[in-house]
Amino acid sequence: MTPQITANQLEEIINSGENVLLCDCRFDLADPLSGRKSYEESHIPGAIYVDLDKDLSGNKTGTNGRHPLPSPEAWAQTKTRLGISPNTLIVAYDKQGSVYASRLWWMLKATGHASVRVLDGGLDAWNGLMGSTPRTPIPCNQVIASMPYTGLVLVNEVVGNLESKKNKIIDARAEDRFHGQNETLDPVGGHIPGAMNRFFKNNLNATAFKTPEQLFKEYSEFLGPIKASQVIHQCGSGVTACHNLLAMEVAGFKGSRLYAGSWSEWCADPKRPVEL
């Protein structure tokens, strides 16, 4: 299954009566309540709302980043509550270039849910009907088993990589933040030593992903001899990094991994080195 779905393909699936669960993932880091508000005003009919802070993140300790992953057990409970059963096709969308939809996509794929796709272009691409009646999730009638996140990198491995240099870190933040300029989200500016910068918005034409062919060309030139299996994605808090990971999958580069703690976890410990 390809990681993306077009608006026309989604409309056909909905009209066919196939078992599909739409997940509205709209969010705004500067205004965390705006996503749900927008969902309650208008959304694709039948969609549930999935909140980055409440559903796709775990408890913050002050040292584990701004959007730490929930534990596998907590994520399994959330999937059960949201009605994400193993055989259900999940289609995630947002209105921010698929950033938050990509986070849900990765979390599901990483815990064994094969049938998940991201609506390319999000709501900007959707020309079908819209609804304003929120849908209350219908919990699964079976307990979803917890599974560890496949492809997750923890901070100790990133620390060890400073010396071994076995893997290449790709930072999805904007170039100015990567260089320690105009940092407004985290207390320390800069990047992990040795990291490369690929701003996630470079994956897009407007709000839709570039073609697989264009992404393949760009990532081939960007990575050079680096294999996908050697790539560790990170960003500010483990969200836009998923966008780069998804883009690489679209381009045919599979097997890269995610450092979910990302810069917000890294810079929480003053002992960890910072590069500008």
Backbone as JSON, one array per atom type, in Angstrom:
{
  "sequence": "MTPQITANQLEEIINSGENVLLCDCRFDLADPLSGRKSYEESHIPGAIYVDLDKDLSGNKTGTNGRHPLPSPEAWAQTKTRLGISPNTLIVAYDKQGSVYASRLWWMLKATGHASVRVLDGGLDAWNGLMGSTPRTPIPCNQVIASMPYTGLVLVNEVVGNLESKKNKIIDARAEDRFHGQNETLDPVGGHIPGAMNRFFKNNLNATAFKTPEQLFKEYSEFLGPIKASQVIHQCGSGVTACHNLLAMEVAGFKGSRLYAGSWSEWCADPKRPVEL",
  "N": [[0.83, -1.19, 0.0], [0.58, 2.15, -0.92], [1.82, 5.12, 0.71], [0.2, 7.32, 0.43], [-2.95, 8.86, -0.52], [-5.19, 10.0, -2.99], [-7.59, 12.72, -3.24], [-9.71, 12.05, -4.95], [-9.52, 9.26, -5.01], [-10.06, 8.7, -2.34], [-12.7, 9.59, -2.14], [-13.97, 7.76, -3.79], [-13.59, 5.41, -2.31], [-15.04, 5.99, 0.02], [-17.62, 6.23, -1.07], [-17.98, 3.64, -1.9], [-18.53, 2.22, 0.33], [-16.62, 0.94, 1.79], [-14.79, -0.14, 4.68], [-13.57, 2.43, 6.35], [-11.74, 4.71, 8.31], [-11.69, 8.04, 8.91], [-9.34, 10.41, 9.91], [-9.03, 13.43, 11.32], [-6.47, 15.57, 11.65], [-5.78, 18.18, 12.18], [-3.87, 20.9, 13.48], [-2.22, 23.41, 15.46], [0.76, 24.63, 16.48], [1.13, 27.05, 17.76], [-1.36, 27.66, 18.64], [-2.93, 25.53, 20.24], [-5.63, 24.71, 20.54], [-6.96, 25.32, 18.27], [-7.13, 23.48, 16.18], [-9.03, 21.47, 16.88], [-11.22, 23.16, 17.12], [-11.53, 24.06, 14.48], [-12.14, 21.61, 13.3], [-14.63, 21.06, 14.52], [-16.15, 23.0, 13.38], [-16.14, 22.41, 10.63], [-15.61, 19.55, 8.62], [-14.46, 16.57, 6.88], [-17.17, 14.48, 6.25], [-17.94, 12.07, 8.76], [-15.44, 11.89, 9.84], [-13.2, 11.55, 12.62], [-11.74, 13.45, 15.31], [-8.3, 13.77, 15.87], [-5.98, 14.49, 18.21], [-2.89, 16.17, 18.43], [-1.55, 16.79, 20.85], [-3.06, 15.45, 22.85], [-3.66, 12.87, 21.93], [-1.59, 11.88, 20.27], [0.74, 12.19, 21.63], [2.8, 11.65, 24.53], [3.28, 11.75, 28.12], [4.95, 14.62, 29.29], [8.18, 15.18, 30.62], [9.89, 17.22, 30.95], [12.4, 16.76, 30.1], [12.19, 15.06, 27.98], [11.36, 16.08, 25.55], [9.1, 18.12, 23.51], [6.9, 16.88, 22.34], [6.69, 14.05, 23.22], [6.61, 10.57, 22.37], [3.73, 8.59, 23.13], [3.75, 5.86, 25.48], [4.06, 2.45, 24.28], [1.97, 0.96, 25.43], [0.14, 2.94, 26.25], [-0.42, 4.08, 23.76], [-1.65, 1.93, 22.47], [-3.98, 1.78, 23.99], [-5.1, 4.23, 23.3], [-5.57, 3.85, 20.57], [-7.48, 1.84, 20.75], [-9.56, 3.26, 21.99], [-10.1, 5.2, 20.06], [-11.1, 3.68, 18.04], [-9.5, 2.42, 16.2], [-9.1, -0.24, 14.7], [-7.33, -3.29, 13.82], [-7.91, -4.11, 11.15], [-8.97, -1.96, 9.85], [-9.04, 0.55, 7.38], [-7.17, 3.41, 7.64], [-7.34, 6.81, 7.08], [-5.55, 9.67, 7.16], [-5.65, 13.19, 7.61], [-4.9, 16.72, 7.29], [-4.62, 20.3, 7.44], [-2.26, 21.44, 7.05], [-0.26, 20.88, 5.21], [0.07, 18.16, 5.5], [1.57, 17.59, 7.76], [0.84, 16.87, 10.48], [-0.8, 14.74, 9.99], [1.1, 13.03, 8.97], [2.5, 12.34, 11.25], [0.63, 10.74, 12.64], [0.38, 8.74, 10.71], [3.02, 7.62, 10.78], [3.15, 6.69, 13.45], [1.18, 4.71, 13.5], [2.04, 2.94, 11.45], [4.48, 2.22, 12.57], [3.73, 0.68, 14.68], [2.61, -1.58, 13.66], [0.26, -1.3, 12.12], [-0.92, -1.76, 9.07], [-2.68, -0.71, 7.14], [-2.84, 2.28, 6.45], [-3.07, 5.59, 5.32], [-2.16, 8.78, 3.96], [-3.96, 11.67, 3.19], [-3.23, 13.22, 0.33], [-2.39, 16.55, -0.01], [-4.34, 17.21, 1.73], [-7.1, 18.88, 3.34], [-7.2, 20.97, 1.55], [-7.17, 19.78, -0.9], [-9.52, 18.46, -1.03], [-12.64, 18.18, -2.51], [-15.09, 17.25, -2.0], [-18.13, 16.58, -0.11], [-18.71, 18.4, 2.96], [-18.95, 18.26, 6.5], [-20.49, 19.23, 9.66], [-21.05, 18.06, 12.01], [-19.66, 16.74, 14.78], [-18.01, 13.6, 15.15], [-18.31, 11.11, 17.49], [-15.81, 8.99, 18.6], [-15.97, 5.45, 18.07], [-15.25, 3.01, 20.21], [-12.99, 0.21, 19.84], [-14.18, -3.15, 19.73], [-12.54, -4.99, 20.7], [-9.57, -5.59, 22.53], [-6.75, -3.74, 21.72], [-3.6, -4.93, 21.13], [-0.53, -3.97, 22.65], [2.36, -2.77, 20.96], [5.85, -2.51, 20.4], [7.49, 0.44, 19.1], [8.52, 0.2, 15.87], [11.5, 1.09, 14.26], [12.14, 3.26, 15.8], [14.33, 5.56, 17.26], [16.32, 6.07, 20.08], [17.57, 8.55, 22.4], [20.13, 7.88, 23.39], [21.29, 6.35, 21.39], [21.63, 8.26, 19.43], [23.45, 9.93, 20.68], [25.62, 8.14, 20.84], [26.12, 7.94, 18.15], [27.46, 10.23, 17.49], [30.13, 9.69, 17.75], [30.5, 7.21, 16.44], [29.41, 7.64, 13.92], [27.85, 6.12, 12.22], [25.34, 6.5, 11.23], [23.31, 8.96, 9.51], [22.04, 12.03, 10.49], [19.05, 13.67, 9.75], [17.65, 16.76, 9.79], [14.54, 18.27, 10.04], [13.75, 20.87, 10.39], [13.27, 24.45, 9.73], [15.74, 26.32, 7.9], [16.89, 28.52, 9.25], [16.38, 28.01, 11.99], [17.75, 25.63, 12.23], [20.35, 26.57, 12.08], [20.5, 27.85, 14.45], [19.22, 30.29, 14.64], [16.63, 32.68, 15.2], [15.15, 31.12, 16.99], [12.29, 30.12, 18.55], [10.76, 28.22, 19.76], [12.16, 26.39, 21.31], [14.45, 26.36, 24.14], [17.13, 26.5, 23.52], [19.2, 27.22, 20.75], [20.28, 25.85, 17.57], [21.81, 22.8, 16.27], [22.04, 19.18, 16.18], [25.32, 17.99, 16.27], [26.87, 17.35, 13.15], [24.55, 16.86, 11.75], [22.37, 16.94, 8.86], [20.44, 19.27, 6.92], [17.14, 19.27, 5.89], [14.54, 20.93, 5.06], [11.19, 20.4, 5.85], [9.15, 21.51, 4.31], [10.18, 21.6, 1.8], [9.41, 19.32, 0.62], [7.06, 19.73, -0.62], [4.7, 20.94, -3.07], [3.01, 23.73, -2.9], [0.43, 22.7, -0.91], [0.46, 20.03, -1.36], [2.28, 16.95, -1.77], [5.32, 16.77, -3.65], [5.84, 15.09, -6.8], [6.45, 11.51, -6.85], [8.64, 11.0, -8.51], [10.0, 13.47, -8.6], [10.63, 13.8, -5.9], [12.24, 11.56, -5.55], [14.43, 12.25, -7.17], [15.36, 14.56, -5.83], [15.96, 13.63, -3.23], [17.82, 11.67, -3.84], [19.96, 13.2, -4.77], [20.41, 14.67, -2.48], [21.05, 12.79, -0.48], [23.13, 11.32, -1.59], [25.64, 8.89, -1.37], [24.56, 7.83, 0.91], [22.62, 5.41, 2.52], [19.1, 4.64, 2.84], [18.56, 3.2, 5.14], [20.46, 4.12, 6.84], [19.66, 6.53, 7.7], [18.51, 8.82, 10.11], [15.76, 10.5, 11.18], [14.93, 13.72, 12.45], [13.54, 16.6, 14.16], [12.08, 19.46, 15.55], [10.37, 18.48, 17.59], [9.71, 15.9, 16.89], [7.68, 15.73, 15.01], [7.46, 17.12, 12.37], [9.58, 15.72, 11.36], [8.52, 13.28, 10.7], [7.29, 13.91, 8.37], [9.37, 14.22, 6.51], [10.22, 11.57, 6.58], [7.99, 10.27, 5.54], [7.99, 11.43, 2.98], [10.34, 10.36, 1.94], [9.6, 7.69, 1.82], [7.56, 7.87, -0.1], [9.15, 8.51, -2.24], [10.43, 6.16, -2.6], [12.46, 5.4, -0.93], [12.97, 3.39, 1.57], [13.02, 2.39, 5.04], [14.28, 4.23, 6.68], [14.68, 5.87, 9.91], [13.23, 7.18, 13.01], [14.08, 9.71, 15.28], [12.38, 10.47, 17.81], [12.36, 12.13, 20.07], [13.9, 14.3, 19.34], [15.14, 17.69, 18.66], [14.15, 19.17, 20.85], [14.3, 17.41, 22.98], [17.01, 16.77, 22.89], [18.36, 19.24, 23.42], [17.64, 19.67, 26.01], [19.39, 18.67, 27.8], [22.22, 20.06, 29.01], [24.72, 18.95, 28.72], [24.91, 17.73, 26.32], [26.31, 18.14, 23.09], [26.16, 21.08, 20.98], [25.71, 22.36, 17.74], [26.23, 25.09, 15.56]],
  "CA": [[0.0, 0.0, 0.0], [1.32, 3.41, -0.97], [1.5, 5.9, 1.92], [-0.69, 8.44, 0.14], [-4.19, 8.64, -1.25], [-5.7, 11.25, -3.55], [-8.96, 13.04, -2.84], [-10.63, 11.27, -5.78], [-9.48, 7.87, -4.54], [-10.75, 8.63, -1.06], [-14.14, 9.73, -2.38], [-14.43, 6.47, -4.32], [-13.62, 4.45, -1.2], [-16.17, 6.36, 0.88], [-18.86, 5.9, -1.78], [-18.09, 2.18, -2.06], [-18.94, 1.63, 1.6], [-15.5, 0.23, 2.41], [-14.54, 0.21, 6.07], [-12.49, 3.4, 6.41], [-11.85, 5.67, 9.4], [-11.02, 9.28, 8.59], [-8.78, 11.05, 11.11], [-8.73, 14.84, 11.13], [-5.31, 15.81, 12.51], [-5.4, 19.59, 12.15], [-3.27, 21.37, 14.72], [-1.39, 24.61, 15.35], [1.64, 24.67, 17.65], [0.96, 28.33, 18.44], [-2.73, 27.72, 19.17], [-3.26, 24.1, 20.29], [-7.06, 24.42, 20.52], [-7.56, 25.74, 17.0], [-7.4, 22.33, 15.32], [-10.33, 20.9, 17.25], [-12.23, 24.16, 16.8], [-11.75, 23.99, 13.04], [-12.84, 20.34, 13.05], [-16.02, 21.18, 14.96], [-16.84, 23.89, 12.44], [-16.27, 21.78, 9.33], [-14.68, 18.45, 8.38], [-14.99, 15.54, 5.97], [-18.19, 13.73, 7.0], [-17.55, 10.8, 9.35], [-14.1, 11.94, 10.42], [-13.01, 11.83, 14.04], [-10.61, 14.36, 15.52], [-7.15, 13.18, 16.55], [-5.25, 15.64, 18.75], [-1.46, 15.93, 18.58], [-1.16, 16.84, 22.26], [-3.78, 14.51, 23.71], [-3.72, 11.51, 21.38], [-0.36, 11.46, 19.59], [1.89, 12.5, 22.48], [2.76, 11.11, 25.88], [3.53, 12.67, 29.22], [6.22, 15.35, 29.23], [8.93, 15.19, 31.88], [10.79, 18.36, 30.95], [13.66, 16.36, 29.46], [11.93, 14.1, 26.9], [10.87, 16.74, 24.36], [7.8, 18.79, 23.55], [5.85, 15.95, 21.93], [7.2, 12.68, 23.35], [5.68, 9.53, 21.98], [3.13, 7.84, 24.23], [4.28, 4.5, 25.61], [3.31, 1.5, 23.46], [0.73, 0.57, 26.12], [-0.79, 4.07, 26.18], [-0.83, 4.23, 22.37], [-2.62, 0.86, 22.2], [-5.24, 2.19, 24.62], [-5.66, 5.31, 22.48], [-6.1, 3.24, 19.34], [-8.72, 1.16, 21.13], [-10.56, 4.31, 22.26], [-10.45, 5.89, 18.81], [-11.71, 2.75, 17.1], [-8.52, 2.04, 15.17], [-8.94, -1.7, 14.74], [-6.26, -3.71, 12.91], [-8.31, -4.3, 9.75], [-9.61, -0.75, 9.35], [-8.23, 1.49, 6.61], [-7.11, 4.72, 8.26], [-6.9, 7.91, 6.21], [-5.28, 10.84, 7.99], [-5.51, 14.44, 6.85], [-4.89, 17.97, 8.04], [-4.61, 21.45, 6.53], [-0.92, 22.02, 7.25], [0.7, 20.2, 4.35], [0.15, 16.76, 5.95], [2.54, 17.45, 8.84], [0.3, 16.14, 11.63], [-1.26, 13.47, 9.44], [2.29, 12.19, 8.84], [2.82, 11.82, 12.6], [-0.28, 9.62, 12.87], [0.79, 7.68, 9.78], [4.21, 6.94, 11.28], [2.86, 5.98, 14.71], [0.42, 3.51, 13.18], [2.92, 2.01, 10.72], [5.54, 1.75, 13.45], [3.17, -0.29, 15.62], [2.05, -2.73, 12.98], [-1.0, -1.07, 11.4], [-0.5, -1.66, 7.68], [-3.63, 0.01, 6.29], [-2.93, 3.7, 6.81], [-2.64, 6.45, 4.22], [-2.29, 10.22, 4.18], [-4.65, 12.36, 2.09], [-2.29, 14.16, -0.26], [-2.99, 17.86, -0.17], [-5.23, 17.46, 2.86], [-8.4, 19.5, 3.07], [-7.1, 21.85, 0.38], [-7.41, 18.97, -2.1], [-10.83, 17.81, -0.93], [-13.75, 18.92, -3.14], [-16.33, 16.56, -1.69], [-18.99, 17.15, 0.92], [-18.16, 18.7, 4.27], [-19.95, 18.17, 7.56], [-20.19, 20.03, 10.85], [-21.43, 17.3, 13.19], [-18.52, 15.94, 15.25], [-18.27, 12.17, 15.33], [-17.72, 10.51, 18.68], [-15.17, 7.72, 18.25], [-16.58, 4.2, 18.54], [-14.12, 2.17, 20.65], [-12.89, -1.15, 19.3], [-14.8, -4.17, 20.58], [-11.47, -5.9, 21.1], [-8.43, -4.86, 23.07], [-5.63, -3.67, 20.8], [-2.36, -5.29, 21.81], [0.54, -2.98, 22.54], [3.52, -3.2, 20.2], [6.91, -1.49, 20.42], [7.63, 1.22, 17.87], [9.58, -0.21, 14.96], [12.14, 2.23, 13.61], [12.3, 4.36, 16.74], [15.69, 5.75, 17.76], [16.35, 6.77, 21.35], [18.62, 9.57, 22.46], [21.45, 7.29, 23.63], [21.86, 5.94, 20.1], [22.05, 9.49, 18.74], [24.69, 10.33, 21.36], [26.66, 7.22, 20.39], [26.39, 8.17, 16.73], [28.4, 11.35, 17.37], [31.46, 9.11, 17.62], [30.55, 6.13, 15.45], [29.03, 8.2, 12.62], [27.27, 5.06, 11.39], [24.09, 6.99, 10.64], [23.25, 10.38, 9.19], [20.86, 12.69, 11.03], [18.43, 14.67, 8.89], [16.85, 17.69, 10.59], [13.47, 18.77, 9.19], [13.38, 22.24, 10.72], [13.66, 25.5, 8.8], [17.19, 26.53, 7.87], [17.34, 29.46, 10.28], [16.4, 27.32, 13.28], [18.85, 24.66, 12.16], [21.59, 27.3, 12.34], [20.44, 28.51, 15.75], [18.69, 31.65, 14.49], [15.17, 32.85, 15.31], [14.57, 30.01, 17.75], [11.21, 30.6, 19.41], [10.04, 27.09, 20.37], [13.02, 25.69, 22.27], [15.29, 27.3, 24.89], [18.48, 26.52, 22.96], [19.21, 27.16, 19.3], [21.35, 25.06, 16.97], [21.44, 21.47, 15.81], [22.88, 18.06, 16.6], [26.54, 17.99, 15.45], [26.94, 16.43, 12.02], [23.25, 16.69, 11.1], [22.07, 17.61, 7.6], [19.17, 19.99, 6.99], [16.18, 19.17, 4.79], [13.31, 21.55, 5.54], [10.09, 19.54, 5.42], [8.33, 22.17, 3.29], [10.77, 21.34, 0.49], [8.75, 18.13, 0.06], [5.73, 20.12, -1.08], [4.28, 21.97, -4.01], [1.86, 24.27, -2.17], [0.13, 21.84, 0.25], [0.54, 18.63, -1.78], [3.63, 16.46, -1.97], [5.86, 16.69, -5.0], [5.66, 13.76, -7.39], [7.47, 10.55, -6.43], [9.82, 11.15, -9.35], [10.73, 14.66, -8.17], [11.18, 13.52, -4.57], [13.35, 10.62, -5.74], [15.57, 13.01, -7.69], [15.89, 15.46, -4.81], [16.56, 12.88, -2.13], [19.0, 11.0, -4.36], [21.02, 14.2, -4.77], [20.65, 15.1, -1.1], [21.66, 11.7, 0.29], [24.36, 10.8, -2.2], [25.86, 7.46, -1.12], [23.93, 7.43, 2.17], [21.47, 4.52, 2.35], [17.93, 5.01, 3.65], [18.67, 2.52, 6.43], [21.42, 4.85, 7.65], [19.09, 7.85, 7.97], [17.7, 9.06, 11.3], [15.06, 11.77, 11.03], [14.56, 14.48, 13.64], [13.08, 17.97, 13.91], [12.01, 20.11, 16.85], [9.73, 17.64, 18.6], [9.34, 14.59, 16.36], [6.47, 15.81, 14.19], [7.8, 17.35, 10.96], [10.51, 14.66, 10.95], [7.7, 12.23, 10.08], [7.0, 14.39, 7.01], [10.52, 13.8, 5.69], [10.21, 10.11, 6.51], [6.94, 9.93, 4.58], [8.44, 11.84, 1.65], [11.31, 9.38, 1.47], [8.83, 6.48, 1.45], [6.91, 8.17, -1.38], [10.21, 8.48, -3.26], [10.94, 4.8, -2.72], [13.54, 5.16, 0.03], [12.36, 2.82, 2.76], [13.92, 1.88, 6.06], [14.85, 5.25, 7.56], [14.13, 5.79, 11.27], [12.82, 8.44, 13.64], [14.46, 10.1, 16.62], [11.16, 11.2, 18.15], [12.64, 13.18, 21.04], [14.36, 15.39, 18.49], [15.93, 18.77, 19.22], [13.64, 19.62, 22.15], [14.86, 16.51, 23.98], [18.46, 16.86, 22.83], [18.88, 20.45, 24.03], [17.24, 19.74, 27.41], [20.55, 18.29, 28.61], [23.32, 20.95, 28.62], [25.94, 18.19, 28.47], [24.93, 17.31, 24.92], [26.91, 19.21, 22.28], [25.32, 21.85, 20.07], [26.42, 22.93, 16.6], [25.51, 26.23, 14.95]],
  "C": [[0.87, 1.25, 0.0], [0.92, 4.26, 0.24], [0.52, 7.03, 1.69], [-1.96, 7.99, -0.57], [-4.66, 9.99, -1.78], [-7.14, 11.49, -3.08], [-9.97, 12.24, -3.65], [-10.67, 9.82, -5.35], [-10.23, 7.73, -3.23], [-12.25, 8.72, -1.25], [-14.72, 8.43, -2.92], [-14.56, 5.43, -3.22], [-14.81, 4.73, -0.29], [-17.48, 5.95, 0.23], [-19.07, 4.4, -1.94], [-18.57, 1.5, -0.79], [-17.85, 0.84, 2.29], [-15.28, 0.74, 3.83], [-13.33, 1.13, 6.16], [-12.78, 4.36, 7.57], [-11.02, 6.89, 9.05], [-10.57, 9.95, 9.89], [-8.33, 12.46, 10.77], [-7.65, 15.22, 12.14], [-4.9, 17.28, 12.54], [-4.91, 20.07, 13.51], [-2.46, 22.62, 14.42], [-0.56, 24.7, 16.62], [1.45, 25.95, 18.45], [-0.41, 28.48, 19.08], [-3.3, 26.29, 19.22], [-4.75, 23.76, 20.23], [-7.7, 24.69, 19.16], [-7.91, 24.57, 16.09], [-8.75, 21.71, 15.61], [-11.45, 21.87, 16.9], [-12.57, 24.14, 15.31], [-12.5, 22.72, 12.65], [-14.31, 20.46, 13.4], [-16.83, 22.09, 14.04], [-17.09, 23.21, 11.1], [-15.21, 20.71, 9.15], [-15.27, 17.49, 7.36], [-15.97, 14.68, 6.77], [-17.68, 12.37, 7.49], [-16.19, 10.8, 10.0], [-14.16, 12.14, 11.93], [-11.84, 12.8, 14.16], [-9.54, 13.65, 16.34], [-6.21, 14.32, 16.92], [-3.77, 15.31, 18.96], [-1.07, 15.85, 20.05], [-1.78, 15.71, 23.07], [-3.74, 13.07, 23.23], [-2.39, 10.99, 20.85], [0.9, 11.79, 20.37], [1.69, 11.9, 23.86], [3.03, 12.18, 26.91], [4.91, 13.31, 29.09], [6.87, 15.38, 30.6], [9.8, 16.43, 32.03], [12.12, 18.05, 30.28], [13.44, 15.43, 28.27], [11.29, 14.75, 25.67], [9.47, 17.3, 24.5], [6.64, 17.88, 23.16], [6.38, 14.52, 22.01], [6.15, 11.67, 22.91], [5.01, 8.93, 23.22], [3.78, 6.46, 24.31], [3.49, 3.57, 24.69], [1.99, 1.09, 24.09], [-0.3, 1.69, 26.02], [-1.29, 4.27, 24.75], [-1.84, 3.14, 21.98], [-3.98, 1.2, 22.8], [-5.91, 3.3, 23.82], [-6.25, 4.77, 21.2], [-7.42, 2.53, 19.63], [-9.85, 2.18, 21.32], [-11.03, 5.0, 20.99], [-11.11, 4.97, 17.79], [-10.79, 2.35, 15.97], [-8.25, 0.54, 15.31], [-7.97, -2.14, 13.66], [-6.66, -3.78, 11.44], [-8.97, -3.07, 9.13], [-8.61, 0.09, 8.56], [-8.31, 2.85, 7.29], [-6.61, 5.72, 7.23], [-6.77, 9.16, 7.07], [-5.15, 12.07, 7.1], [-5.39, 15.61, 7.81], [-4.98, 19.12, 7.03], [-3.28, 22.19, 6.64], [0.13, 21.27, 6.42], [0.98, 18.77, 4.75], [1.17, 16.53, 7.06], [2.02, 16.56, 9.96], [-0.28, 14.8, 11.2], [-0.08, 12.5, 9.31], [2.69, 11.59, 10.18], [1.93, 10.62, 12.9], [0.1, 8.44, 11.98], [1.98, 6.91, 10.33], [3.9, 6.12, 12.53], [2.08, 4.69, 14.46], [1.3, 2.49, 12.47], [3.95, 1.4, 11.66], [5.05, 0.74, 14.48], [2.3, -1.33, 14.92], [0.75, -2.55, 12.24], [-0.66, -0.8, 9.93], [-1.38, -0.74, 6.84], [-3.82, 1.45, 6.76], [-2.34, 4.53, 5.68], [-2.9, 7.91, 4.6], [-2.95, 10.85, 2.96], [-3.73, 13.44, 1.53], [-2.97, 15.49, -0.54], [-3.96, 18.22, 0.93], [-6.56, 18.08, 2.45], [-8.37, 20.43, 1.87], [-7.38, 21.09, -0.91], [-8.81, 18.38, -2.14], [-11.92, 18.7, -1.51], [-15.09, 18.27, -2.86], [-17.14, 17.28, -0.62], [-18.22, 17.42, 2.2], [-19.29, 18.64, 5.29], [-19.54, 19.01, 8.75], [-20.59, 19.31, 12.14], [-20.26, 16.44, 13.63], [-18.93, 14.48, 15.45], [-17.57, 11.69, 16.59], [-17.08, 9.18, 18.3], [-15.91, 6.52, 18.84], [-15.45, 3.26, 18.93], [-14.15, 0.79, 20.01], [-13.56, -2.13, 20.27], [-13.81, -5.26, 20.96], [-10.32, -5.03, 21.62], [-7.29, -4.91, 22.06], [-4.34, -3.95, 21.57], [-1.3, -4.22, 21.61], [1.72, -3.58, 21.79], [4.59, -2.12, 20.3], [6.99, -0.77, 19.08], [8.81, 0.7, 17.06], [10.17, 1.02, 14.3], [12.29, 3.44, 14.49], [13.74, 4.39, 17.26], [15.62, 6.54, 19.07], [17.6, 7.64, 21.44], [20.01, 8.98, 22.66], [22.11, 6.84, 22.34], [22.35, 7.15, 19.32], [23.34, 10.01, 19.37], [25.85, 9.45, 20.88], [27.06, 7.45, 18.94], [27.34, 9.34, 16.51], [29.82, 10.82, 17.14], [31.53, 8.08, 16.5], [30.29, 6.62, 14.03], [28.49, 7.14, 11.66], [26.03, 5.55, 10.64], [24.19, 8.48, 10.36], [21.93, 10.95, 9.71], [20.35, 13.71, 10.02], [17.43, 15.47, 9.73], [15.83, 18.37, 9.68], [13.08, 20.21, 9.45], [13.82, 23.23, 9.64], [15.14, 25.81, 8.95], [17.66, 27.48, 8.97], [17.38, 28.82, 11.66], [17.52, 26.29, 13.34], [20.18, 25.33, 12.52], [21.55, 28.09, 13.64], [19.92, 29.92, 15.72], [17.17, 31.63, 14.62], [14.49, 31.68, 16.01], [13.53, 30.54, 18.72], [10.51, 29.46, 20.16], [10.85, 26.39, 21.46], [13.99, 26.67, 22.93], [16.7, 27.45, 24.35], [18.39, 26.42, 21.45], [20.38, 26.32, 18.8], [20.86, 23.71, 16.52], [22.41, 20.43, 16.34], [24.12, 18.04, 15.7], [26.51, 16.92, 14.36], [25.64, 16.26, 11.27], [23.2, 17.44, 9.77], [20.69, 18.25, 7.72], [18.35, 19.79, 5.72], [14.85, 19.69, 5.34], [12.11, 20.79, 4.98], [9.25, 20.18, 4.32], [8.91, 22.0, 1.89], [10.19, 20.08, -0.15], [7.47, 18.49, -0.69], [5.75, 21.04, -2.29], [2.98, 22.51, -3.44], [1.6, 23.37, -0.97], [0.17, 20.36, -0.11], [2.01, 18.23, -1.96], [4.04, 16.56, -3.44], [5.68, 15.27, -5.52], [6.73, 12.81, -6.85], [8.77, 10.7, -7.22], [10.67, 12.35, -8.91], [11.38, 14.44, -6.8], [12.36, 12.54, -4.67], [14.6, 11.35, -6.21], [16.2, 13.86, -6.59], [16.57, 14.71, -3.67], [17.79, 12.1, -2.59], [20.19, 11.96, -4.34], [21.4, 14.6, -3.35], [21.42, 14.04, -0.31], [22.99, 11.24, -0.29], [24.5, 9.32, -1.92], [25.19, 6.94, 0.16], [22.7, 6.57, 1.89], [20.32, 4.96, 3.26], [18.03, 4.4, 5.04], [19.66, 3.21, 7.36], [20.88, 6.21, 8.1], [18.27, 7.84, 9.25], [17.08, 10.44, 11.15], [14.8, 12.41, 12.39], [14.11, 15.87, 13.21], [13.12, 18.69, 15.25], [11.45, 19.2, 17.93], [9.21, 16.32, 18.05], [8.08, 14.58, 15.53], [6.83, 15.99, 12.72], [8.84, 16.35, 10.46], [9.75, 13.54, 10.25], [7.35, 12.61, 8.64], [8.13, 14.01, 6.07], [10.55, 12.29, 5.52], [9.16, 9.63, 5.5], [7.37, 10.27, 3.16], [9.45, 10.85, 1.09], [10.62, 8.08, 1.07], [8.14, 6.67, 0.1], [7.93, 8.07, -2.52], [10.8, 7.09, -3.47], [12.09, 4.47, -1.81], [12.94, 4.69, 1.35], [13.42, 2.38, 3.76], [14.58, 2.94, 6.92], [14.1, 5.24, 8.89], [13.88, 7.17, 11.86], [13.41, 8.58, 15.03], [13.35, 11.03, 17.11], [11.41, 12.32, 19.16], [13.12, 14.46, 20.39], [15.07, 16.5, 19.27], [15.46, 19.19, 20.61], [14.09, 18.69, 23.28], [16.38, 16.68, 24.05], [18.98, 18.07, 23.64], [18.47, 20.6, 25.5], [18.37, 19.35, 28.34], [21.75, 19.13, 28.16], [24.62, 20.23, 28.34], [26.04, 17.75, 27.01], [25.44, 18.45, 24.05], [25.92, 19.83, 21.29], [26.19, 22.42, 18.97], [25.58, 24.04, 16.0], [25.83, 26.33, 13.48]]
}
